[in-house]
PDB file of C-alpha atoms in Angstrom:
ATOM      1  CA  UNK N  18     196.952 -92.641   3.580  1.00  0.00           C
ATOM      2  CA  UNK N  19     199.947 -93.862   1.592  1.00  0.00           C
ATOM      3  CA  UNK N  20     199.698 -97.685   1.355  1.00  0.00           C
ATOM      4  CA  UNK N  21     203.486 -98.030   1.666  1.00  0.00           C
ATOM      5  CA  UNK N  22     203.676 -96.537   5.142  1.00  0.00           C
ATOM      6  CA  UNK N  23     204.707 -98.876   7.978  1.00  0.00           C
ATOM      7  CA  UNK N  24     201.827-100.684   9.659  1.00  0.00           C
ATOM      8  CA  UNK N  25     201.477-102.931  12.670  1.00  0.00           C
ATOM      9  CA  UNK N  26     199.259-105.990  13.170  1.00  0.00           C
ATOM     10  CA  UNK N  27     198.325-104.807  16.677  1.00  0.00           C
ATOM     11  CA  UNK N  28     194.731-103.767  17.396  1.00  0.00           C
ATOM     12  CA  UNK N  29     193.128-102.331  20.549  1.00  0.00           C
ATOM     13  CA  UNK N  30     190.701-105.218  20.887  1.00  0.00           C
ATOM     14  CA  UNK N  31     193.402-107.878  20.903  1.00  0.00           C
ATOM     15  CA  UNK N  32     196.480-106.092  22.282  1.00  0.00           C
ATOM     16  CA  UNK N  33     195.145-103.510  24.745  1.00  0.00           C
ATOM     17  CA  UNK N  34     192.963-105.909  26.705  1.00  0.00           C
ATOM     18  CA  UNK N  35     194.153-106.585  30.235  1.00  0.00           C
ATOM     19  CA  UNK N  36     193.067-107.987  33.580  1.00  0.00           C
ATOM     20  CA  UNK N  37     195.013-105.624  35.816  1.00  0.00           C
ATOM     21  CA  UNK N  38     193.290-104.292  38.959  1.00  0.00           C
ATOM     22  CA  UNK N  39     191.333-101.102  38.269  1.00  0.00           C
ATOM     23  CA  UNK N  40     191.976 -97.859  40.104  1.00  0.00           C
ATOM     24  CA  UNK N  41     188.278 -96.956  40.368  1.00  0.00           C
ATOM     25  CA  UNK N  42     186.348 -94.281  38.504  1.00  0.00           C
ATOM     26  CA  UNK N  43     187.001 -91.460  40.988  1.00  0.00           C
ATOM     27  CA  UNK N  44     190.756 -92.050  41.033  1.00  0.00           C
ATOM     28  CA  UNK N  45     190.839 -92.392  37.239  1.00  0.00           C
ATOM     29  CA  UNK N  46     189.125 -89.027  36.757  1.00  0.00           C
ATOM     30  CA  UNK N  47     191.423 -87.439  39.345  1.00  0.00           C
ATOM     31  CA  UNK N  48     194.481 -88.744  37.500  1.00  0.00           C
ATOM     32  CA  UNK N  49     193.250 -87.415  34.159  1.00  0.00           C
ATOM     33  CA  UNK N  50     192.574 -83.980  35.615  1.00  0.00           C
ATOM     34  CA  UNK N  51     195.905 -83.909  37.449  1.00  0.00           C
ATOM     35  CA  UNK N  52     197.743 -85.002  34.316  1.00  0.00           C
ATOM     36  CA  UNK N  53     196.103 -82.321  32.177  1.00  0.00           C
ATOM     37  CA  UNK N  54     196.832 -79.639  34.792  1.00  0.00           C
ATOM     38  CA  UNK N  55     200.475 -80.749  35.054  1.00  0.00           C
ATOM     39  CA  UNK N  56     200.899 -80.541  31.279  1.00  0.00           C
ATOM     40  CA  UNK N  57     199.219 -77.126  31.154  1.00  0.00           C
ATOM     41  CA  UNK N  58     201.371 -75.785  34.006  1.00  0.00           C
ATOM     42  CA  UNK N  59     204.515 -76.850  32.193  1.00  0.00           C
ATOM     43  CA  UNK N  60     203.413 -75.232  28.952  1.00  0.00           C
ATOM     44  CA  UNK N  61     202.639 -71.952  30.712  1.00  0.00           C
ATOM     45  CA  UNK N  62     205.965 -71.923  32.549  1.00  0.00           C
ATOM     46  CA  UNK N  63     208.040 -72.975  29.533  1.00  0.00           C
ATOM     47  CA  UNK N  64     208.687 -69.387  28.284  1.00  0.00           C
ATOM     48  CA  UNK N  65     210.318 -68.604  31.635  1.00  0.00           C
ATOM     49  CA  UNK N  66     213.039 -71.168  30.916  1.00  0.00           C
ATOM     50  CA  UNK N  67     214.175 -69.599  27.628  1.00  0.00           C
ATOM     51  CA  UNK N  68     216.951 -67.486  29.226  1.00  0.00           C
ATOM     52  CA  UNK N  69     218.401 -70.617  30.831  1.00  0.00           C
ATOM     53  CA  UNK N  70     221.116 -72.710  29.259  1.00  0.00           C
ATOM     54  CA  UNK N  71     220.515 -76.079  27.612  1.00  0.00           C
ATOM     55  CA  UNK N  72     221.580 -78.170  30.676  1.00  0.00           C
ATOM     56  CA  UNK N  73     219.157 -76.300  32.943  1.00  0.00           C
ATOM     57  CA  UNK N  74     216.292 -76.617  30.448  1.00  0.00           C
ATOM     58  CA  UNK N  75     216.930 -80.331  30.076  1.00  0.00           C
ATOM     59  CA  UNK N  76     216.886 -80.772  33.849  1.00  0.00           C
ATOM     60  CA  UNK N  77     213.570 -78.938  34.139  1.00  0.00           C
ATOM     61  CA  UNK N  78     212.149 -80.960  31.240  1.00  0.00           C
ATOM     62  CA  UNK N  79     213.058 -84.188  33.008  1.00  0.00           C
ATOM     63  CA  UNK N  80     211.343 -83.057  36.203  1.00  0.00           C
ATOM     64  CA  UNK N  81     208.252 -81.916  34.318  1.00  0.00           C
ATOM     65  CA  UNK N  82     207.863 -85.119  32.307  1.00  0.00           C
ATOM     66  CA  UNK N  83     208.378 -87.258  35.397  1.00  0.00           C
ATOM     67  CA  UNK N  84     205.619 -85.255  37.072  1.00  0.00           C
ATOM     68  CA  UNK N  85     203.340 -85.800  34.057  1.00  0.00           C
ATOM     69  CA  UNK N  86     203.965 -89.554  34.102  1.00  0.00           C
ATOM     70  CA  UNK N  87     203.317 -89.778  37.824  1.00  0.00           C
ATOM     71  CA  UNK N  88     200.188 -87.638  37.536  1.00  0.00           C
ATOM     72  CA  UNK N  89     198.652 -90.281  35.259  1.00  0.00           C
ATOM     73  CA  UNK N  90     199.368 -92.903  37.926  1.00  0.00           C
ATOM     74  CA  UNK N  91     202.355 -94.479  36.134  1.00  0.00           C
ATOM     75  CA  UNK N  92     205.477 -95.523  37.991  1.00  0.00           C
ATOM     76  CA  UNK N  93     208.808 -94.860  36.285  1.00  0.00           C
ATOM     77  CA  UNK N  94     211.688 -97.324  36.347  1.00  0.00           C
ATOM     78  CA  UNK N  95     215.007 -96.334  34.733  1.00  0.00           C
ATOM     79  CA  UNK N  96     217.748 -98.797  33.898  1.00  0.00           C
ATOM     80  CA  UNK N  97     221.147 -97.882  32.521  1.00  0.00           C
ATOM     81  CA  UNK N  98     223.178 -94.698  32.700  1.00  0.00           C
ATOM     82  CA  UNK N  99     221.545 -91.646  31.138  1.00  0.00           C
ATOM     83  CA  UNK N 100     224.481 -89.271  30.770  1.00  0.00           C
ATOM     84  CA  UNK N 101     223.947 -85.718  29.615  1.00  0.00           C
ATOM     85  CA  UNK N 102     226.530 -85.920  26.851  1.00  0.00           C
ATOM     86  CA  UNK N 103     226.657 -84.071  23.571  1.00  0.00           C
ATOM     87  CA  UNK N 104     224.549 -84.439  20.459  1.00  0.00           C
ATOM     88  CA  UNK N 105     223.153 -87.889  19.747  1.00  0.00           C
ATOM     89  CA  UNK N 106     220.312 -89.582  17.911  1.00  0.00           C
ATOM     90  CA  UNK N 107     218.112 -91.409  20.435  1.00  0.00           C
ATOM     91  CA  UNK N 108     216.079 -94.268  18.927  1.00  0.00           C
ATOM     92  CA  UNK N 109     213.452 -96.319  20.767  1.00  0.00           C
ATOM     93  CA  UNK N 110     210.797 -98.928  20.143  1.00  0.00           C
ATOM     94  CA  UNK N 111     207.282 -97.511  20.015  1.00  0.00           C
ATOM     95  CA  UNK N 112     204.422 -98.765  22.175  1.00  0.00           C
ATOM     96  CA  UNK N 113     202.339 -95.820  23.341  1.00  0.00           C
ATOM     97  CA  UNK N 114     201.847 -92.066  23.495  1.00  0.00           C
ATOM     98  CA  UNK N 115     203.431 -92.507  26.934  1.00  0.00           C
ATOM     99  CA  UNK N 116     206.741 -93.109  25.152  1.00  0.00           C
ATOM    100  CA  UNK N 117     207.024 -89.367  24.472  1.00  0.00           C
ATOM    101  CA  UNK N 118     207.083 -88.103  28.087  1.00  0.00           C
ATOM    102  CA  UNK N 119     208.857 -91.306  29.144  1.00  0.00           C
ATOM    103  CA  UNK N 120     211.893 -90.709  26.934  1.00  0.00           C
ATOM    104  CA  UNK N 121     211.857 -86.984  27.724  1.00  0.00           C
ATOM    105  CA  UNK N 122     211.925 -87.807  31.448  1.00  0.00           C
ATOM    106  CA  UNK N 123     215.311 -89.459  30.951  1.00  0.00           C
ATOM    107  CA  UNK N 124     216.807 -88.163  27.682  1.00  0.00           C
ATOM    108  CA  UNK N 125     214.985 -84.942  26.748  1.00  0.00           C
ATOM    109  CA  UNK N 126     215.500 -83.743  23.204  1.00  0.00           C
ATOM    110  CA  UNK N 127     213.790 -82.606  20.037  1.00  0.00           C
ATOM    111  CA  UNK N 128     211.466 -85.305  18.750  1.00  0.00           C
ATOM    112  CA  UNK N 129     210.315 -86.327  15.287  1.00  0.00           C
ATOM    113  CA  UNK N 130     206.563 -86.892  15.018  1.00  0.00           C
ATOM    114  CA  UNK N 131     203.918 -87.076  12.357  1.00  0.00           C
ATOM    115  CA  UNK N 132     202.179 -83.805  11.556  1.00  0.00           C
ATOM    116  CA  UNK N 133     198.865 -84.978  13.066  1.00  0.00           C
ATOM    117  CA  UNK N 134     200.408 -85.008  16.549  1.00  0.00           C
ATOM    118  CA  UNK N 135     200.369 -81.208  16.507  1.00  0.00           C
ATOM    119  CA  UNK N 136     196.556 -81.327  16.859  1.00  0.00           C
ATOM    120  CA  UNK N 137     196.363 -83.945  19.617  1.00  0.00           C
ATOM    121  CA  UNK N 138     194.803 -82.827  22.915  1.00  0.00           C
ATOM    122  CA  UNK N 139     197.315 -82.490  25.766  1.00  0.00           C
ATOM    123  CA  UNK N 140     200.228 -84.070  23.868  1.00  0.00           C
ATOM    124  CA  UNK N 141     200.074 -81.782  20.819  1.00  0.00           C
ATOM    125  CA  UNK N 142     200.971 -78.576  22.684  1.00  0.00           C
ATOM    126  CA  UNK N 143     203.569 -80.518  24.671  1.00  0.00           C
ATOM    127  CA  UNK N 144     205.240 -81.699  21.475  1.00  0.00           C
ATOM    128  CA  UNK N 145     205.118 -78.305  19.769  1.00  0.00           C
ATOM    129  CA  UNK N 146     206.553 -76.522  22.814  1.00  0.00           C
ATOM    130  CA  UNK N 147     209.432 -79.001  22.915  1.00  0.00           C
ATOM    131  CA  UNK N 148     210.647 -78.088  19.424  1.00  0.00           C
ATOM    132  CA  UNK N 149     209.297 -81.222  17.742  1.00  0.00           C
ATOM    133  CA  UNK N 150     210.018 -81.834  14.062  1.00  0.00           C
ATOM    134  CA  UNK N 151     206.725 -82.583  12.318  1.00  0.00           C
ATOM    135  CA  UNK N 152     206.686 -84.818   9.243  1.00  0.00           C
ATOM    136  CA  UNK N 153     203.813 -85.090   6.767  1.00  0.00           C
ATOM    137  CA  UNK N 154     203.764 -88.856   6.319  1.00  0.00           C
ATOM    138  CA  UNK N 155     201.625 -88.668   3.186  1.00  0.00           C
ATOM    139  CA  UNK N 156     204.349 -86.655   1.434  1.00  0.00           C
ATOM    140  CA  UNK N 157     207.298 -89.022   1.142  1.00  0.00           C
ATOM    141  CA  UNK N 158     209.166 -86.433  -0.895  1.00  0.00           C
ATOM    142  CA  UNK N 159     209.416 -84.339   2.268  1.00  0.00           C
ATOM    143  CA  UNK N 160     211.488 -87.020   4.023  1.00  0.00           C
ATOM    144  CA  UNK N 161     214.943 -86.031   2.686  1.00  0.00           C
ATOM    145  CA  UNK N 162     214.340 -82.447   3.802  1.00  0.00           C
ATOM    146  CA  UNK N 163     213.348 -83.638   7.258  1.00  0.00           C
ATOM    147  CA  UNK N 164     216.512 -85.744   7.466  1.00  0.00           C
ATOM    148  CA  UNK N 165     218.561 -82.660   6.586  1.00  0.00           C
ATOM    149  CA  UNK N 166     216.798 -80.706   9.357  1.00  0.00           C
ATOM    150  CA  UNK N 167     217.564 -83.467  11.852  1.00  0.00           C
ATOM    151  CA  UNK N 168     221.214 -83.517  10.812  1.00  0.00           C
ATOM    152  CA  UNK N 169     221.447 -79.732  11.177  1.00  0.00           C
ATOM    153  CA  UNK N 170     220.007 -79.924  14.698  1.00  0.00           C
ATOM    154  CA  UNK N 171     222.480 -82.676  15.608  1.00  0.00           C
ATOM    155  CA  UNK N 172     225.388 -80.638  14.273  1.00  0.00           C
ATOM    156  CA  UNK N 173     224.189 -77.781  16.466  1.00  0.00           C
ATOM    157  CA  UNK N 174     224.568 -79.950  19.556  1.00  0.00           C
ATOM    158  CA  UNK N 175     220.932 -80.968  20.012  1.00  0.00           C
ATOM    159  CA  UNK N 176     219.702 -84.370  21.077  1.00  0.00           C
ATOM    160  CA  UNK N 177     217.119 -85.751  18.637  1.00  0.00           C
ATOM    161  CA  UNK N 178     214.634 -88.501  19.545  1.00  0.00           C
ATOM    162  CA  UNK N 179     212.921 -90.694  16.942  1.00  0.00           C
ATOM    163  CA  UNK N 180     210.790 -93.855  16.904  1.00  0.00           C
ATOM    164  CA  UNK N 181     212.084 -95.549  13.738  1.00  0.00           C
ATOM    165  CA  UNK N 182     209.473 -98.328  13.637  1.00  0.00           C
ATOM    166  CA  UNK N 183     207.111 -95.735  12.173  1.00  0.00           C
ATOM    167  CA  UNK N 184     204.137 -97.286  13.965  1.00  0.00           C
ATOM    168  CA  UNK N 185     203.272 -98.546  17.438  1.00  0.00           C
ATOM    169  CA  UNK N 186     203.501-102.197  18.436  1.00  0.00           C
ATOM    170  CA  UNK N 187     202.036-103.540  21.660  1.00  0.00           C
ATOM    171  CA  UNK N 188     205.350-105.060  22.730  1.00  0.00           C
ATOM    172  CA  UNK N 189     203.946-108.473  23.608  1.00  0.00           C
ATOM    173  CA  UNK N 190     205.912-110.318  20.915  1.00  0.00           C
ATOM    174  CA  UNK N 191     208.532-108.177  19.284  1.00  0.00           C
ATOM    175  CA  UNK N 192     208.101-105.099  17.149  1.00  0.00           C
ATOM    176  CA  UNK N 193     208.600-103.639  13.706  1.00  0.00           C
ATOM    177  CA  UNK N 194     211.773-103.062  11.745  1.00  0.00           C
ATOM    178  CA  UNK N 195     213.642 -99.805  12.212  1.00  0.00           C
ATOM    179  CA  UNK N 196     213.297 -97.638   9.107  1.00  0.00           C
ATOM    180  CA  UNK N 197     216.776 -96.519   8.025  1.00  0.00           C
ATOM    181  CA  UNK N 198     216.097 -93.013   6.658  1.00  0.00           C
ATOM    182  CA  UNK N 199     216.463 -91.105   9.942  1.00  0.00           C
ATOM    183  CA  UNK N 200     219.780 -92.825  10.677  1.00  0.00           C
ATOM    184  CA  UNK N 201     221.271 -90.910   7.750  1.00  0.00           C
ATOM    185  CA  UNK N 202     221.024 -87.791   9.921  1.00  0.00           C
ATOM    186  CA  UNK N 203     223.375 -89.347  12.487  1.00  0.00           C
ATOM    187  CA  UNK N 204     225.812 -90.356   9.728  1.00  0.00           C
ATOM    188  CA  UNK N 205     225.739 -86.892   8.143  1.00  0.00           C
ATOM    189  CA  UNK N 206     226.253 -85.159  11.504  1.00  0.00           C
ATOM    190  CA  UNK N 207     228.863 -87.645  12.735  1.00  0.00           C
ATOM    191  CA  UNK N 208     227.113 -88.297  16.059  1.00  0.00           C
ATOM    192  CA  UNK N 209     226.465 -91.554  17.968  1.00  0.00           C
ATOM    193  CA  UNK N 210     223.151 -93.381  18.101  1.00  0.00           C
ATOM    194  CA  UNK N 211     221.690 -94.121  21.547  1.00  0.00           C
ATOM    195  CA  UNK N 212     219.279 -97.109  21.549  1.00  0.00           C
ATOM    196  CA  UNK N 213     216.545 -97.126  24.202  1.00  0.00           C
ATOM    197  CA  UNK N 214     214.274-100.009  25.137  1.00  0.00           C
ATOM    198  CA  UNK N 215     210.737 -99.296  26.439  1.00  0.00           C
ATOM    199  CA  UNK N 216     208.537-101.774  28.295  1.00  0.00           C
ATOM    200  CA  UNK N 217     205.290-101.519  30.245  1.00  0.00           C
ATOM    201  CA  UNK N 218     203.994-103.789  32.976  1.00  0.00           C
ATOM    202  CA  UNK N 219     201.257-104.832  32.480  1.00  0.00           C
ATOM    203  CA  UNK N 220     201.708-104.473  28.720  1.00  0.00           C
ATOM    204  CA  UNK N 221     198.096-104.177  27.593  1.00  0.00           C
ATOM    205  CA  UNK N 222     196.822-100.888  29.099  1.00  0.00           C
ATOM    206  CA  UNK N 223     199.647 -98.762  27.725  1.00  0.00           C
ATOM    207  CA  UNK N 224     199.434-100.068  24.143  1.00  0.00           C
ATOM    208  CA  UNK N 225     198.211 -97.313  21.798  1.00  0.00           C
ATOM    209  CA  UNK N 226     197.730 -99.221  18.573  1.00  0.00           C
ATOM    210  CA  UNK N 227     195.529 -99.509  15.508  1.00  0.00           C
ATOM    211  CA  UNK N 228     192.573 -97.136  15.399  1.00  0.00           C
ATOM    212  CA  UNK N 229     192.532 -96.635  19.172  1.00  0.00           C
ATOM    213  CA  UNK N 230     191.240 -93.118  20.021  1.00  0.00           C
ATOM    214  CA  UNK N 231     193.653 -91.063  22.112  1.00  0.00           C
ATOM    215  CA  UNK N 232     191.050 -90.238  24.771  1.00  0.00           C
ATOM    216  CA  UNK N 233     190.233 -93.936  25.189  1.00  0.00           C
ATOM    217  CA  UNK N 234     193.918 -94.699  25.639  1.00  0.00           C
ATOM    218  CA  UNK N 235     194.307 -91.902  28.188  1.00  0.00           C
ATOM    219  CA  UNK N 236     191.411 -93.311  30.187  1.00  0.00           C
ATOM    220  CA  UNK N 237     192.775 -96.867  29.995  1.00  0.00           C
ATOM    221  CA  UNK N 238     196.188 -95.808  31.311  1.00  0.00           C
ATOM    222  CA  UNK N 239     194.744 -93.755  34.154  1.00  0.00           C
ATOM    223  CA  UNK N 240     192.342 -96.551  35.101  1.00  0.00           C
ATOM    224  CA  UNK N 241     195.065 -99.102  35.937  1.00  0.00           C
ATOM    225  CA  UNK N 242     195.871 -99.346  39.624  1.00  0.00           C
ATOM    226  CA  UNK N 243     199.575-100.174  39.154  1.00  0.00           C
ATOM    227  CA  UNK N 244     201.192 -99.447  35.796  1.00  0.00           C
ATOM    228  CA  UNK N 245     204.989 -99.365  35.522  1.00  0.00           C
ATOM    229  CA  UNK N 246     206.886 -97.823  32.626  1.00  0.00           C
ATOM    230  CA  UNK N 247     210.435 -99.072  32.257  1.00  0.00           C
ATOM    231  CA  UNK N 248     213.020 -97.377  30.098  1.00  0.00           C
ATOM    232  CA  UNK N 249     216.436 -98.934  29.603  1.00  0.00           C
ATOM    233  CA  UNK N 250     219.214 -96.734  28.257  1.00  0.00           C
ATOM    234  CA  UNK N 251     221.538 -98.941  26.222  1.00  0.00           C
ATOM    235  CA  UNK N 252     225.189 -98.341  25.273  1.00  0.00           C
ATOM    236  CA  UNK N 253     225.577 -95.982  22.324  1.00  0.00           C
ATOM    237  CA  UNK N 254     226.596 -97.033  18.838  1.00  0.00           C
ATOM    238  CA  UNK N 255     229.660 -94.832  18.248  1.00  0.00           C
ATOM    239  CA  UNK N 256     229.852 -92.569  15.233  1.00  0.00           C
ATOM    240  CA  UNK N 257     231.793 -94.197  12.427  1.00  0.00           C
ATOM    241  CA  UNK N 258     231.196 -97.818  13.431  1.00  0.00           C
ATOM    242  CA  UNK N 259     228.700 -98.191  10.565  1.00  0.00           C
ATOM    243  CA  UNK N 260     229.114 -96.446   7.238  1.00  0.00           C
ATOM    244  CA  UNK N 261     225.587 -96.809   5.860  1.00  0.00           C
ATOM    245  CA  UNK N 262     222.192 -96.133   7.363  1.00  0.00           C
ATOM    246  CA  UNK N 263     220.789 -99.618   6.854  1.00  0.00           C
ATOM    247  CA  UNK N 264     223.456-101.438   8.851  1.00  0.00           C
ATOM    248  CA  UNK N 265     223.275 -98.699  11.500  1.00  0.00           C
ATOM    249  CA  UNK N 266     219.498 -99.112  11.737  1.00  0.00           C
ATOM    250  CA  UNK N 267     219.840-102.886  12.113  1.00  0.00           C
ATOM    251  CA  UNK N 268     222.458-102.524  14.842  1.00  0.00           C
ATOM    252  CA  UNK N 269     220.165-100.223  16.828  1.00  0.00           C
ATOM    253  CA  UNK N 270     217.146-102.460  16.185  1.00  0.00           C
ATOM    254  CA  UNK N 271     218.986-105.544  17.416  1.00  0.00           C
ATOM    255  CA  UNK N 272     220.166-103.709  20.526  1.00  0.00           C
ATOM    256  CA  UNK N 273     216.625-102.629  21.409  1.00  0.00           C
ATOM    257  CA  UNK N 274     215.287-106.117  20.683  1.00  0.00           C
ATOM    258  CA  UNK N 275     218.065-107.614  22.857  1.00  0.00           C
ATOM    259  CA  UNK N 276     219.429-109.645  19.950  1.00  0.00           C
ATOM    260  CA  UNK N 277     223.154-110.361  20.071  1.00  0.00           C
ATOM    261  CA  UNK N 278     224.817-109.474  16.801  1.00  0.00           C
ATOM    262  CA  UNK N 279     228.641-109.501  16.957  1.00  0.00           C
ATOM    263  CA  UNK N 280     230.226-106.366  15.557  1.00  0.00           C
ATOM    264  CA  UNK N 281     233.209-108.322  14.276  1.00  0.00           C
ATOM    265  CA  UNK N 282     233.493-112.020  13.412  1.00  0.00           C
ATOM    266  CA  UNK N 283     236.885-113.705  13.577  1.00  0.00           C
ATOM    267  CA  UNK N 284     236.836-116.739  11.282  1.00  0.00           C
ATOM    268  CA  UNK N 285     239.429-118.944   9.603  1.00  0.00           C
ATOM    269  CA  UNK N 286     240.599-117.755   6.232  1.00  0.00           C
ATOM    270  CA  UNK N 287     238.736-120.519   4.404  1.00  0.00           C
ATOM    271  CA  UNK N 288     235.400-119.589   5.971  1.00  0.00           C
ATOM    272  CA  UNK N 289     233.379-116.962   4.129  1.00  0.00           C
ATOM    273  CA  UNK N 290     231.627-114.512   6.439  1.00  0.00           C
ATOM    274  CA  UNK N 291     229.007-112.546   4.449  1.00  0.00           C
ATOM    275  CA  UNK N 292     228.799-108.817   4.968  1.00  0.00           C
ATOM    276  CA  UNK N 293     225.711-107.463   6.733  1.00  0.00           C
ATOM    277  CA  UNK N 294     222.782-107.093   4.357  1.00  0.00           C
ATOM    278  CA  UNK N 295     222.655-103.556   3.025  1.00  0.00           C
ATOM    279  CA  UNK N 296     226.183-102.640   4.106  1.00  0.00           C
ATOM    280  CA  UNK N 297     228.166-100.449   1.741  1.00  0.00           C
ATOM    281  CA  UNK N 298     230.576-102.370  -0.463  1.00  0.00           C
ATOM    282  CA  UNK N 299     234.257-101.352  -0.480  1.00  0.00           C
ATOM    283  CA  UNK N 300     234.703 -98.279  -2.590  1.00  0.00           C
ATOM    284  CA  UNK N 301     230.993 -97.633  -2.735  1.00  0.00           C
ATOM    285  CA  UNK N 302     229.764 -94.381  -1.159  1.00  0.00           C
ATOM    286  CA  UNK N 303     227.372 -94.538   1.758  1.00  0.00           C
ATOM    287  CA  UNK N 304     223.684 -94.168   0.959  1.00  0.00           C
ATOM    288  CA  UNK N 305     221.993 -90.804   1.116  1.00  0.00           C
ATOM    289  CA  UNK N 306     218.492 -90.240   2.448  1.00  0.00           C
ATOM    290  CA  UNK N 307     215.731 -90.820  -0.057  1.00  0.00           C
ATOM    291  CA  UNK N 308     212.009 -90.902   0.316  1.00  0.00           C
ATOM    292  CA  UNK N 309     211.831 -94.582  -0.587  1.00  0.00           C
ATOM    293  CA  UNK N 310     213.495 -95.505   2.711  1.00  0.00           C
ATOM    294  CA  UNK N 311     210.207 -95.209   4.532  1.00  0.00           C
ATOM    295  CA  UNK N 312     208.222 -96.769   1.731  1.00  0.00           C
ATOM    296  CA  UNK N 313     209.152-100.375   2.443  1.00  0.00           C
ATOM    297  CA  UNK N 314     206.596-102.755   3.816  1.00  0.00           C
ATOM    298  CA  UNK N 315     207.487-104.143   7.247  1.00  0.00           C
ATOM    299  CA  UNK N 316     208.816-107.679   7.251  1.00  0.00           C
ATOM    300  CA  UNK N 317     206.925-110.463   9.018  1.00  0.00           C
ATOM    301  CA  UNK N 318     207.463-110.450  12.781  1.00  0.00           C
ATOM    302  CA  UNK N 319     206.863-112.839  15.639  1.00  0.00           C
ATOM    303  CA  UNK N 320     203.651-110.985  16.392  1.00  0.00           C
ATOM    304  CA  UNK N 321     202.407-111.311  12.827  1.00  0.00           C
ATOM    305  CA  UNK N 322     203.162-115.028  12.764  1.00  0.00           C
ATOM    306  CA  UNK N 323     201.279-115.538  16.013  1.00  0.00           C
ATOM    307  CA  UNK N 324     198.203-113.649  14.886  1.00  0.00           C
ATOM    308  CA  UNK N 325     195.938-113.659  11.867  1.00  0.00           C
ATOM    309  CA  UNK N 326     194.720-110.124  12.558  1.00  0.00           C
ATOM    310  CA  UNK N 327     194.890-107.945   9.430  1.00  0.00           C
ATOM    311  CA  UNK N 328     197.245-105.000   9.715  1.00  0.00           C
ATOM    312  CA  UNK N 329     195.354-101.761  10.450  1.00  0.00           C
ATOM    313  CA  UNK N 330     196.561 -98.282   9.664  1.00  0.00           C
ATOM    314  CA  UNK N 331     198.071 -97.748  13.111  1.00  0.00           C
ATOM    315  CA  UNK N 332     200.713 -95.457  11.651  1.00  0.00           C
ATOM    316  CA  UNK N 333     198.054 -92.796  11.336  1.00  0.00           C
ATOM    317  CA  UNK N 334     197.811 -92.626  15.101  1.00  0.00           C
ATOM    318  CA  UNK N 335     201.406 -92.646  16.196  1.00  0.00           C
ATOM    319  CA  UNK N 336     204.480 -90.452  15.964  1.00  0.00           C
ATOM    320  CA  UNK N 337     207.077 -91.630  13.474  1.00  0.00           C
TER     321      UNK N 337
END
């Protein structure tokens, strides 16, 4: 694995532990079987929706993903207005494999995932059937081409969903920085960015971090008696408000993290207000997507400061 890929300090042993009431072995098995059957039924019926228009397919996708979430015993809570507008880049924090059907249950679109997801049980066929863009994370030179593909899809009116942290974080104490490369696609296509905030209650069972096996995570989710997944759709960042991908990524990251960052600062003439770090200088062209964008080490976070756990290669296990 490339040592420059984003990593998270979260590990299953420390972050996925919980004391929530258990559903019992029989109910857990029933949920796993029901979830697998629901996914399989959707995959088999998907070809029948091809003659339908995009709005109808999105509606059916929402219903299907909500059924998948409920089949695993997870309750869905939606906050904010999820309008079915035009093309937009949807960006969300990344906690679990549950994030994929969770976002699709509210804002279905074509997702960006690492190439390994294609071979995952249950979720791999789901991702492939949904038109997912697969990125080989060990080939950073492929990133600019992927960004061009995302921009082309956005220009064609598609909604594209990405998890710009590049790795999962348990969500107990903040998350990782949003990698700016994918935001270039929104700039090139001239579309808005829609931030989305994901939370789970209780937080531990849903966390899919570190070297956690997928089957173990599936079992842990199904074994919780009451697990709630909350998705909050935040106001979009309009196209043109930010002229470079780094400032656009920070704006979306701060929105998801619920950090107030004023878009404009009115100050007396004698007070110097520094420009946002990474913003394009006057007369300087906006950045273009390069492979090095995803080759930066994540900065220290609240979680890292609160824990001395070494960072595992969690990015190998999660969509990017």
